Amino acid sequence: MKWIRTAPHEFDANLLFNEDGLTPFFALDRERKSGGGSKTAEFEHSGQTWLARLSYQDSNIVNPGDETPQGTPFEIEEIKEMRIKVSRRRDEDGVGQQQFVAHVTPRWNGMEGEKQNGQHVEIPVPDGFHEGVNVRVQGANIEFERYLVLLQLAADALDVNAYYFDDVHPFSNIQDAERYVRVHRDSSGPIHARDGPLVGLAHVLESDRDGYRKLVQNDADEHGNKLPGYYHTVTLDANRIGEAWPNHDLPKEVKHYYAREAVQADPDDPLAHPKLGASYQVSRWDDTLRWSDLERLNRELEETVHSVLENAGLDSAPQRGGGAFVEDAYFKADVHKPATAPTTLDLASIKQEQKSVVIEYLSDGLTDVQLESLETLATDGGQVSPDDIADEHGRHVGSVRRALRGIEELVDRGYGEVGLRSDYIGQMVYQAIADARDAVKNAAKTVADTVETDRVGESWAKFQAFCDRYGIDFRRRGDDATLDLGTNDPDDDPNVSFLVRRAYRLWQDANQDPARFRAATVSYRRPHGTGSSYPAFREL
């Protein structure tokens, strides 16, 4: 099956080269001097004409003197850092945004930089690197794997040997990368809607305290013009990404955004329509994305875009020229067959799993300390420690920690802090606890008005509250009693055995006759119409 081909947008990488030591830097310095400070050239690649311009910028690198610590002669009196700007010729690239800058700096073990106050600080280089160059590549709208080829061709056009940039050092790393599609504004609403995938990712996957949480929803441009979906993003760290896409590791930002000119743009102008992009977020994990990981990077970014489109109900494999996509100078809205099929983003399944976890724990019965802890976590809105929970409820902190260990699927614990695993779990827990508290209050008032004084009390109110919460109707006619559970959905409701056993315990706590409950008839119905009726003692 084929899917829409995403286009490359921003890119930022550090390419290290040390096979030829400092020779590439010396060669570039020589060429810029021979050109009086700058030099320009043209070259061809894949039927396209590119321009290369060599220039320089000032540097704070401390001159090593006659030679580097490794013994390499250093004949440059004033160090300048090299800049190579590579861009498509303007008559071929009318937009003028397909380009990159390669910032070339020398590197050697023991090199130093001078701060503005004159202090010298060491500039670290990778272990075993010795001497070489760092090439910081920053560009846009170029396929990621082309940057190295274009750098080599640009160097050759500027009379610097291209082979200096053949062997990329293993420590070369990627700092930023984005792939995108452009979606017609009339079709993109489901992406950024309140029940769309961007909100769903933040709502279902993000913990209050574990990992990085960021959901941005801005529906107005810089001039205050209203534009729904103007800038909506969700950022997930590596752990949360793995929950949504089990075979993904890279932290990412998924974003739906318009250009600044979108409001004023003609409807036929691509800038009038938003982009859906996925970008790598280097600051959201402790690992490093290497140059050798380019294939993995492309796959994860494209799969992310595809699965968000699918989750929003948009066709990610349209016929050419059809569907919800708008072509621009760099996004051609064509389809291709990727190396691996996209991973489905099934937020509904994740929500159901989390809902089932909450129901399971609440159904099995929680201790008072666990309920108090959950209530605090669901209502505090900030960072909470077990000590905070213990202080709030007058408990020993050891009891709180033991209680939290018993509900690990609902909470995240670490670094002396604890929080609910997701906003979605938080909302379900909060509502369940609030309903239970309200039911106790309402039941106590009802009982006070309808039953004998000696049966009015908190214990009986708890039994009534439990019945109200789960829709249980307990009827007594003379010596006969019925425990009617109503419609019981095994996918959404606590199991029948739990309901009967829990009701029995509360009945006993209220000093009611156990024999009368055991003799009652339990009845319930399933959503598809079947039902069951049997003596309560079978569950006890």
XYZ file of C-alpha atoms in Angstrom:
540
model
C 0.000 0.000 0.000
C 1.148 3.548 -0.740
C 0.965 6.609 1.514
C 1.372 10.326 0.996
C 5.039 11.288 0.731
C 5.997 13.784 3.415
C 8.352 16.644 2.591
C 11.482 17.599 4.542
C 11.431 20.930 6.337
C 13.919 22.144 8.952
C 17.164 20.276 9.585
C 20.130 20.807 11.922
C 23.127 18.489 12.387
C 26.742 18.450 13.550
C 28.942 16.562 11.082
C 32.400 15.678 12.370
C 35.362 14.810 10.123
C 38.822 13.809 11.326
C 40.335 11.539 8.692
C 42.352 14.475 7.308
C 42.820 16.373 10.554
C 42.732 20.159 10.167
C 43.485 20.061 6.427
C 39.844 20.828 5.374
C 39.830 23.936 7.569
C 43.186 25.144 6.247
C 41.979 24.579 2.645
C 38.798 26.603 3.164
C 40.745 29.379 4.900
C 43.125 29.533 1.948
C 40.309 29.772 -0.583
C 38.442 32.536 1.260
C 41.668 34.544 1.502
C 42.370 34.058 -2.199
C 38.937 35.470 -2.944
C 39.465 38.537 -0.793
C 37.238 37.251 2.014
C 34.626 35.343 0.022
C 34.257 33.112 -2.993
C 31.286 31.879 -5.042
C 30.747 28.962 -7.409
C 28.006 26.937 -9.140
C 27.532 23.190 -9.421
C 24.952 20.702 -10.685
C 23.217 17.889 -8.826
C 20.306 15.719 -10.004
C 19.492 18.155 -12.804
C 19.450 21.145 -10.442
C 21.783 24.121 -10.315
C 23.123 25.087 -6.913
C 25.130 28.074 -5.722
C 27.922 27.867 -3.146
C 29.300 30.921 -1.371
C 32.287 30.735 0.974
C 32.628 33.474 3.607
C 33.729 33.769 7.223
C 32.826 35.036 10.666
C 34.848 36.053 13.695
C 35.839 33.380 16.201
C 36.574 33.203 19.900
C 38.878 30.190 19.472
C 42.225 30.829 21.145
C 45.113 30.582 18.699
C 47.281 27.586 19.707
C 50.485 29.298 18.516
C 52.915 27.734 16.127
C 51.376 24.300 16.437
C 48.425 22.490 18.032
C 48.888 20.277 21.114
C 49.039 17.361 18.669
C 52.031 18.920 16.886
C 50.270 20.114 13.736
C 51.839 23.345 12.391
C 49.360 26.231 12.729
C 50.208 29.142 10.456
C 46.983 31.140 10.788
C 47.481 34.339 12.756
C 43.830 35.335 13.159
C 41.364 32.471 13.317
C 38.145 32.907 11.344
C 35.325 30.374 11.193
C 34.196 29.365 7.706
C 30.648 29.594 6.361
C 29.481 27.853 3.204
C 26.000 28.852 2.053
C 24.473 26.396 -0.413
C 21.210 27.300 -2.182
C 19.219 26.545 -5.322
C 19.584 29.103 -8.073
C 16.746 31.600 -7.715
C 15.348 31.087 -11.221
C 14.867 27.401 -10.316
C 13.651 27.938 -6.765
C 11.190 30.802 -6.966
C 10.438 30.675 -3.244
C 14.134 30.833 -2.356
C 13.902 28.649 0.749
C 15.728 25.516 -0.359
C 19.132 26.129 1.166
C 21.503 25.471 4.049
C 24.516 26.994 5.772
C 27.526 24.873 6.746
C 29.419 26.486 9.619
C 32.930 24.974 9.665
C 35.103 25.208 12.788
C 38.402 23.496 13.662
C 38.592 21.013 16.524
C 41.566 19.652 18.448
C 42.089 18.163 21.866
C 42.905 20.881 24.376
C 41.479 23.773 22.315
C 40.172 26.785 24.228
C 37.717 29.610 23.684
C 37.911 33.138 25.041
C 34.863 34.563 26.811
C 33.906 38.232 26.621
C 35.571 38.875 29.983
C 38.854 37.460 28.686
C 38.589 34.160 30.561
C 39.725 31.056 28.677
C 37.565 27.901 28.777
C 38.221 24.503 27.245
C 36.119 23.526 24.225
C 35.404 19.782 24.524
C 35.924 17.398 21.625
C 34.940 13.709 21.431
C 37.270 11.190 23.027
C 39.766 9.877 20.508
C 38.913 12.593 17.980
C 42.355 14.308 18.190
C 42.020 16.849 15.328
C 39.467 17.615 12.642
C 36.531 19.876 11.781
C 32.957 20.269 12.968
C 30.462 21.223 10.254
C 27.195 22.568 11.697
C 24.625 22.127 8.923
C 21.378 24.106 9.253
C 18.919 24.200 6.396
C 15.397 23.566 5.143
C 13.416 21.880 2.362
C 16.191 19.468 1.387
C 16.017 15.698 1.794
C 18.146 14.923 4.814
C 20.498 12.490 3.093
C 21.323 15.091 0.409
C 23.052 17.487 2.808
C 26.302 15.525 2.841
C 26.384 15.144 -0.949
C 25.649 18.827 -1.488
C 28.363 19.770 1.029
C 30.899 17.682 -0.871
C 29.900 19.130 -4.247
C 29.989 22.672 -2.844
C 33.505 22.114 -1.476
C 34.659 20.750 -4.822
C 33.174 23.761 -6.659
C 35.106 26.044 -4.275
C 38.384 24.218 -5.123
C 38.496 22.280 -1.871
C 38.821 18.493 -2.144
C 35.403 16.875 -1.693
C 36.937 13.733 -0.186
C 37.763 15.700 2.965
C 34.060 15.269 3.759
C 33.690 11.607 2.824
C 34.070 9.865 6.173
C 31.542 11.085 8.711
C 32.746 10.510 12.271
C 30.466 8.150 14.289
C 29.857 10.894 16.874
C 28.156 13.113 14.270
C 24.677 13.923 15.520
C 21.321 15.385 14.502
C 19.823 18.260 16.492
C 16.569 19.033 14.658
C 14.525 17.593 11.802
C 10.951 17.935 10.580
C 8.813 16.311 7.901
C 5.403 17.663 6.910
C 2.381 17.602 4.621
C 0.198 20.581 3.724
C -3.512 20.038 4.364
C -6.396 22.010 2.913
C -7.811 24.332 5.571
C -11.327 22.968 4.982
C -10.108 19.455 5.848
C -7.640 20.028 8.681
C -10.139 20.748 11.462
C -10.295 17.154 12.800
C -6.531 17.261 13.432
C -6.643 20.130 15.940
C -10.213 19.651 17.212
C -10.927 19.162 20.921
C -11.421 15.448 20.289
C -8.668 15.238 17.667
C -5.337 13.383 17.817
C -3.217 16.310 19.050
C -5.374 16.892 22.120
C -5.823 13.154 22.523
C -2.077 12.553 22.649
C -1.594 15.117 25.402
C -4.730 14.122 27.286
C -4.268 10.367 27.256
C -0.491 9.976 27.328
C 0.857 12.830 29.389
C 1.498 12.439 33.092
C 1.418 15.487 35.318
C 4.856 14.786 36.685
C 6.636 12.129 34.631
C 8.379 13.275 31.496
C 7.759 16.472 29.580
C 4.274 17.880 29.135
C 3.395 20.502 26.568
C 0.145 21.152 24.743
C -0.175 24.468 22.886
C -3.478 25.616 21.371
C -3.300 29.062 19.799
C -6.133 30.114 17.488
C -4.976 33.652 16.697
C -2.008 34.953 14.721
C 0.520 37.571 15.878
C -1.857 40.377 14.874
C -4.815 38.991 16.810
C -6.613 37.634 13.740
C -8.734 34.592 14.617
C -7.696 31.474 12.746
C -8.707 28.087 14.222
C -5.736 25.767 14.407
C -3.231 28.585 13.844
C -0.595 26.982 16.053
C -1.462 23.739 17.838
C 1.304 21.451 19.063
C 1.817 18.510 21.364
C 5.296 17.507 22.505
C 6.013 14.049 23.940
C 9.234 12.728 25.401
C 10.686 9.342 24.490
C 8.660 7.428 27.115
C 5.317 8.874 26.061
C 6.094 8.437 22.360
C 6.585 4.733 23.036
C 3.085 4.493 24.499
C 1.498 5.894 21.342
C 3.888 4.280 18.849
C 5.447 1.154 20.422
C 8.175 0.887 17.772
C 9.226 4.557 18.079
C 11.974 5.883 20.343
C 12.530 9.482 19.280
C 10.877 12.325 21.234
C 8.781 14.455 18.910
C 6.599 17.497 18.525
C 3.506 17.038 16.392
C 2.119 20.326 15.148
C -0.625 21.833 13.036
C 0.332 25.357 12.027
C -0.244 28.148 9.510
C 2.179 30.624 7.997
C 2.110 34.161 9.407
C 0.637 35.375 6.117
C -2.206 32.835 6.105
C -5.072 35.197 6.957
C -4.244 37.596 4.120
C -3.204 34.899 1.627
C -5.281 34.158 -1.469
C -7.146 30.815 -1.127
C -5.181 29.538 -4.126
C -1.904 30.318 -2.373
C -0.472 27.283 -0.535
C 0.314 29.574 2.413
C -3.431 29.892 3.038
C -3.413 26.246 4.134
C -1.777 24.725 7.224
C 1.011 22.223 7.618
C 0.906 19.064 9.687
C 4.445 18.281 10.764
C 6.398 15.997 13.069
C 9.770 17.163 14.356
C 12.506 15.516 16.403
C 13.027 17.088 19.855
C 16.655 16.680 20.934
C 16.101 18.261 24.366
C 13.476 15.701 25.428
C 15.710 12.694 26.029
C 19.157 11.746 27.321
C 20.255 9.804 24.257
C 21.827 11.013 20.991
C 20.530 10.714 17.442
C 23.499 9.898 15.224
C 23.999 10.655 11.543
C 23.856 6.909 10.971
C 20.240 6.984 12.239
C 18.912 8.970 9.254
C 16.767 6.116 7.958
C 15.214 5.603 11.382
C 14.572 9.348 11.714
C 12.810 9.572 8.349
C 10.691 6.514 9.125
C 9.517 7.704 12.535
C 8.693 11.235 11.399
C 6.744 10.061 8.368
C 4.900 7.348 10.310
C 3.905 9.924 12.905
C 2.381 12.200 10.284
C 0.605 9.314 8.560
C -0.915 7.938 11.746
C -2.136 11.370 12.916
C -3.816 11.843 9.540
C -5.483 8.449 9.815
C -6.604 9.081 13.389
C -8.165 12.368 12.272
C -10.113 10.505 9.579
C -8.123 11.875 6.626
C -7.021 9.715 3.714
C -3.233 9.415 3.889
C -3.057 7.623 0.531
C -5.023 9.836 -1.901
C -4.990 9.768 -5.657
C -2.599 12.281 -7.168
C -4.224 15.695 -7.241
C -7.057 14.627 -4.974
C -7.759 14.293 -1.319
C -7.222 16.823 1.423
C -3.691 17.916 0.466
C -2.348 21.107 -1.092
C 0.899 21.152 -3.057
C 3.543 23.790 -2.428
C 7.041 24.426 -3.781
C 8.511 21.494 -1.837
C 5.541 19.248 -0.990
C 4.227 17.552 -4.131
C 1.333 15.560 -2.617
C 2.404 12.366 -4.387
C 2.361 8.912 -2.850
C 5.000 6.271 -2.359
C 5.483 2.910 -0.692
C 7.600 3.361 2.453
C 9.998 0.689 3.654
C 7.663 -0.212 6.524
C 3.928 0.218 6.907
C 2.909 3.029 9.291
C 2.077 2.173 12.883
C -1.552 2.792 13.776
C -2.172 5.497 16.350
C -5.016 3.936 18.316
C -5.882 6.493 20.986
C -9.290 4.901 21.525
C -7.602 1.634 22.491
C -5.217 3.413 24.865
C -8.134 5.236 26.511
C -10.019 1.963 26.894
C -6.972 0.303 28.478
C -6.618 3.148 30.958
C -10.357 3.102 31.663
C -10.184 -0.630 32.328
C -7.303 -0.120 34.763
C -9.248 2.497 36.711
C -12.394 0.329 36.803
C -10.375 -2.691 37.918
C -8.791 -0.880 40.835
C -11.971 0.852 41.927
C -13.905 -2.386 41.541
C -11.511 -4.428 43.665
C -11.908 -1.948 46.475
C -9.318 0.567 47.658
C -8.116 1.217 51.161
C -8.914 4.520 52.826
C -5.283 5.606 52.420
C -5.342 4.778 48.699
C -8.579 6.718 48.213
C -7.179 9.707 50.082
C -3.985 9.594 48.011
C -5.893 9.421 44.733
C -8.159 12.268 45.762
C -5.137 14.472 46.499
C -3.432 13.548 43.224
C -6.599 14.170 41.212
C -7.224 17.605 42.688
C -3.870 19.197 43.522
C -2.782 20.149 39.988
C 0.893 20.290 40.914
C 3.775 18.238 42.243
C 3.015 16.109 45.298
C 5.205 13.949 47.502
C 4.124 11.084 49.763
C 4.971 13.393 52.687
C 2.483 15.972 51.354
C -0.271 13.361 51.138
C 0.506 12.061 54.640
C 0.416 15.570 56.119
C -2.862 16.443 54.394
C -4.703 13.419 55.755
C -2.916 12.886 59.055
C -1.368 9.601 57.950
C 2.069 8.099 58.510
C 4.194 8.527 55.391
C 5.033 4.821 55.437
C 1.336 3.997 55.125
C 1.031 6.339 52.140
C 4.017 4.763 50.394
C 2.599 1.264 50.920
C -0.771 2.423 49.618
C 0.828 3.928 46.489
C 2.746 0.719 45.775
C -0.595 -1.055 45.657
C -1.954 1.157 42.838
C 1.140 1.408 40.609
C -0.856 1.156 37.382
C -2.663 4.374 38.278
C 0.295 6.457 39.461
C 3.875 7.292 38.535
C 6.370 7.421 41.387
C 9.917 8.729 41.324
C 12.353 11.296 42.673
C 10.302 11.742 45.831
C 7.210 12.754 43.886
C 4.101 11.002 42.698
C 1.417 11.760 40.113
C -1.373 10.148 38.156
C -0.257 8.445 34.967
C -2.325 10.627 32.652
C -4.824 13.449 32.555
C -7.424 10.971 31.351
C -6.885 8.698 34.359
C -6.931 11.789 36.566
C -10.317 12.865 35.256
C -11.822 9.395 35.694
C -10.453 9.055 39.220
C -11.576 12.547 40.174
C -15.096 11.951 38.863
C -15.354 8.556 40.543
C -14.267 9.938 43.916
C -16.493 13.001 43.579
C -19.467 10.796 42.704
C -18.773 8.579 45.698
C -18.521 11.552 48.076
C -21.741 13.066 46.735
C -23.518 9.736 46.943
C -22.587 9.344 50.604
C -23.927 12.812 51.408
C -27.135 12.321 49.431
C -27.736 8.869 50.856
C -27.252 10.060 54.421
C -29.864 12.786 53.884
C -32.301 10.403 52.203
C -31.961 7.791 54.898
C -32.467 10.378 57.630
C -35.838 11.231 56.091
C -37.099 7.702 55.463
C -35.807 5.163 57.976
C -35.784 4.693 61.704
C -33.492 6.888 63.726
C -31.381 4.013 65.026
C -30.477 3.070 61.432
C -29.385 6.579 60.399
C -25.628 6.854 60.269
C -22.587 6.890 58.076
C -22.380 3.101 57.692
C -25.887 2.823 56.263
C -25.237 5.889 54.124
C -22.198 4.168 52.639
C -24.305 1.178 51.659
C -26.867 3.465 50.024
C -24.108 5.456 48.325
C -22.583 2.290 46.906
C -25.954 1.235 45.501
C -26.526 4.706 44.020
C -23.075 4.798 42.457
C -23.485 1.489 40.605
C -27.208 1.702 39.921
C -28.110 -1.147 42.307
C -31.715 -1.486 43.428
C -32.095 -3.373 46.728
C -35.777 -4.226 47.262
C -37.368 -5.995 50.257
C -40.877 -7.441 50.322
C -41.523 -9.236 53.553
C -39.023 -12.057 53.850
C -37.950 -11.743 50.186
C -35.195 -9.408 48.923
C -33.761 -8.686 45.469
C -30.396 -7.169 44.565
C -31.044 -5.822 41.061
C -27.777 -4.741 39.372
C -29.510 -3.406 36.282
C -27.551 -3.588 33.013
C -23.979 -4.777 33.618
C -21.482 -4.283 30.774
C -18.372 -6.440 31.404
C -16.278 -4.022 29.308
C -17.222 -0.935 31.332
C -18.693 -2.021 34.672
C -17.245 -3.826 37.706
C -17.823 -7.561 37.640
C -20.942 -8.925 39.294
C -19.056 -10.884 41.960
C -17.330 -7.738 43.189
C -20.592 -5.788 43.384
C -22.343 -8.464 45.404
C -19.421 -9.057 47.795
C -18.811 -5.342 48.329
C -22.529 -4.680 48.955
C -22.569 -7.531 51.461
C -19.634 -6.084 53.413
C -21.278 -2.662 53.563
C -24.575 -4.295 54.605
C -22.799 -5.985 57.483
C -20.987 -2.748 58.438
C -24.409 -1.131 58.742
C -25.433 -3.792 61.304
C -28.012 -5.336 59.009
C -29.044 -9.022 59.167
C -26.475 -11.022 57.085
C -28.921 -13.891 56.586
C -31.411 -11.603 54.899
C -28.820 -10.462 52.360
C -27.566 -13.995 51.710
C -31.113 -15.080 50.975
C -31.655 -12.285 48.470
C -31.872 -12.907 44.735
C -29.209 -11.350 42.510
C -30.385 -10.298 39.060
C -28.730 -8.405 36.176
C -28.887 -7.985 32.406
C -26.211 -7.810 29.732
C -26.212 -5.068 27.008
C -27.175 -7.574 24.314
C -30.321 -8.591 26.214
C -29.420 -11.765 28.126
C -29.794 -11.856 31.893
C -29.208 -13.934 34.983
C -30.889 -14.494 38.376
C -29.559 -16.561 41.293
C -29.252 -16.555 45.138
C -26.774 -14.050 46.557
C -25.104 -16.644 48.796
C -23.456 -18.184 45.700
C -21.187 -15.126 45.474
C -20.378 -14.956 49.202
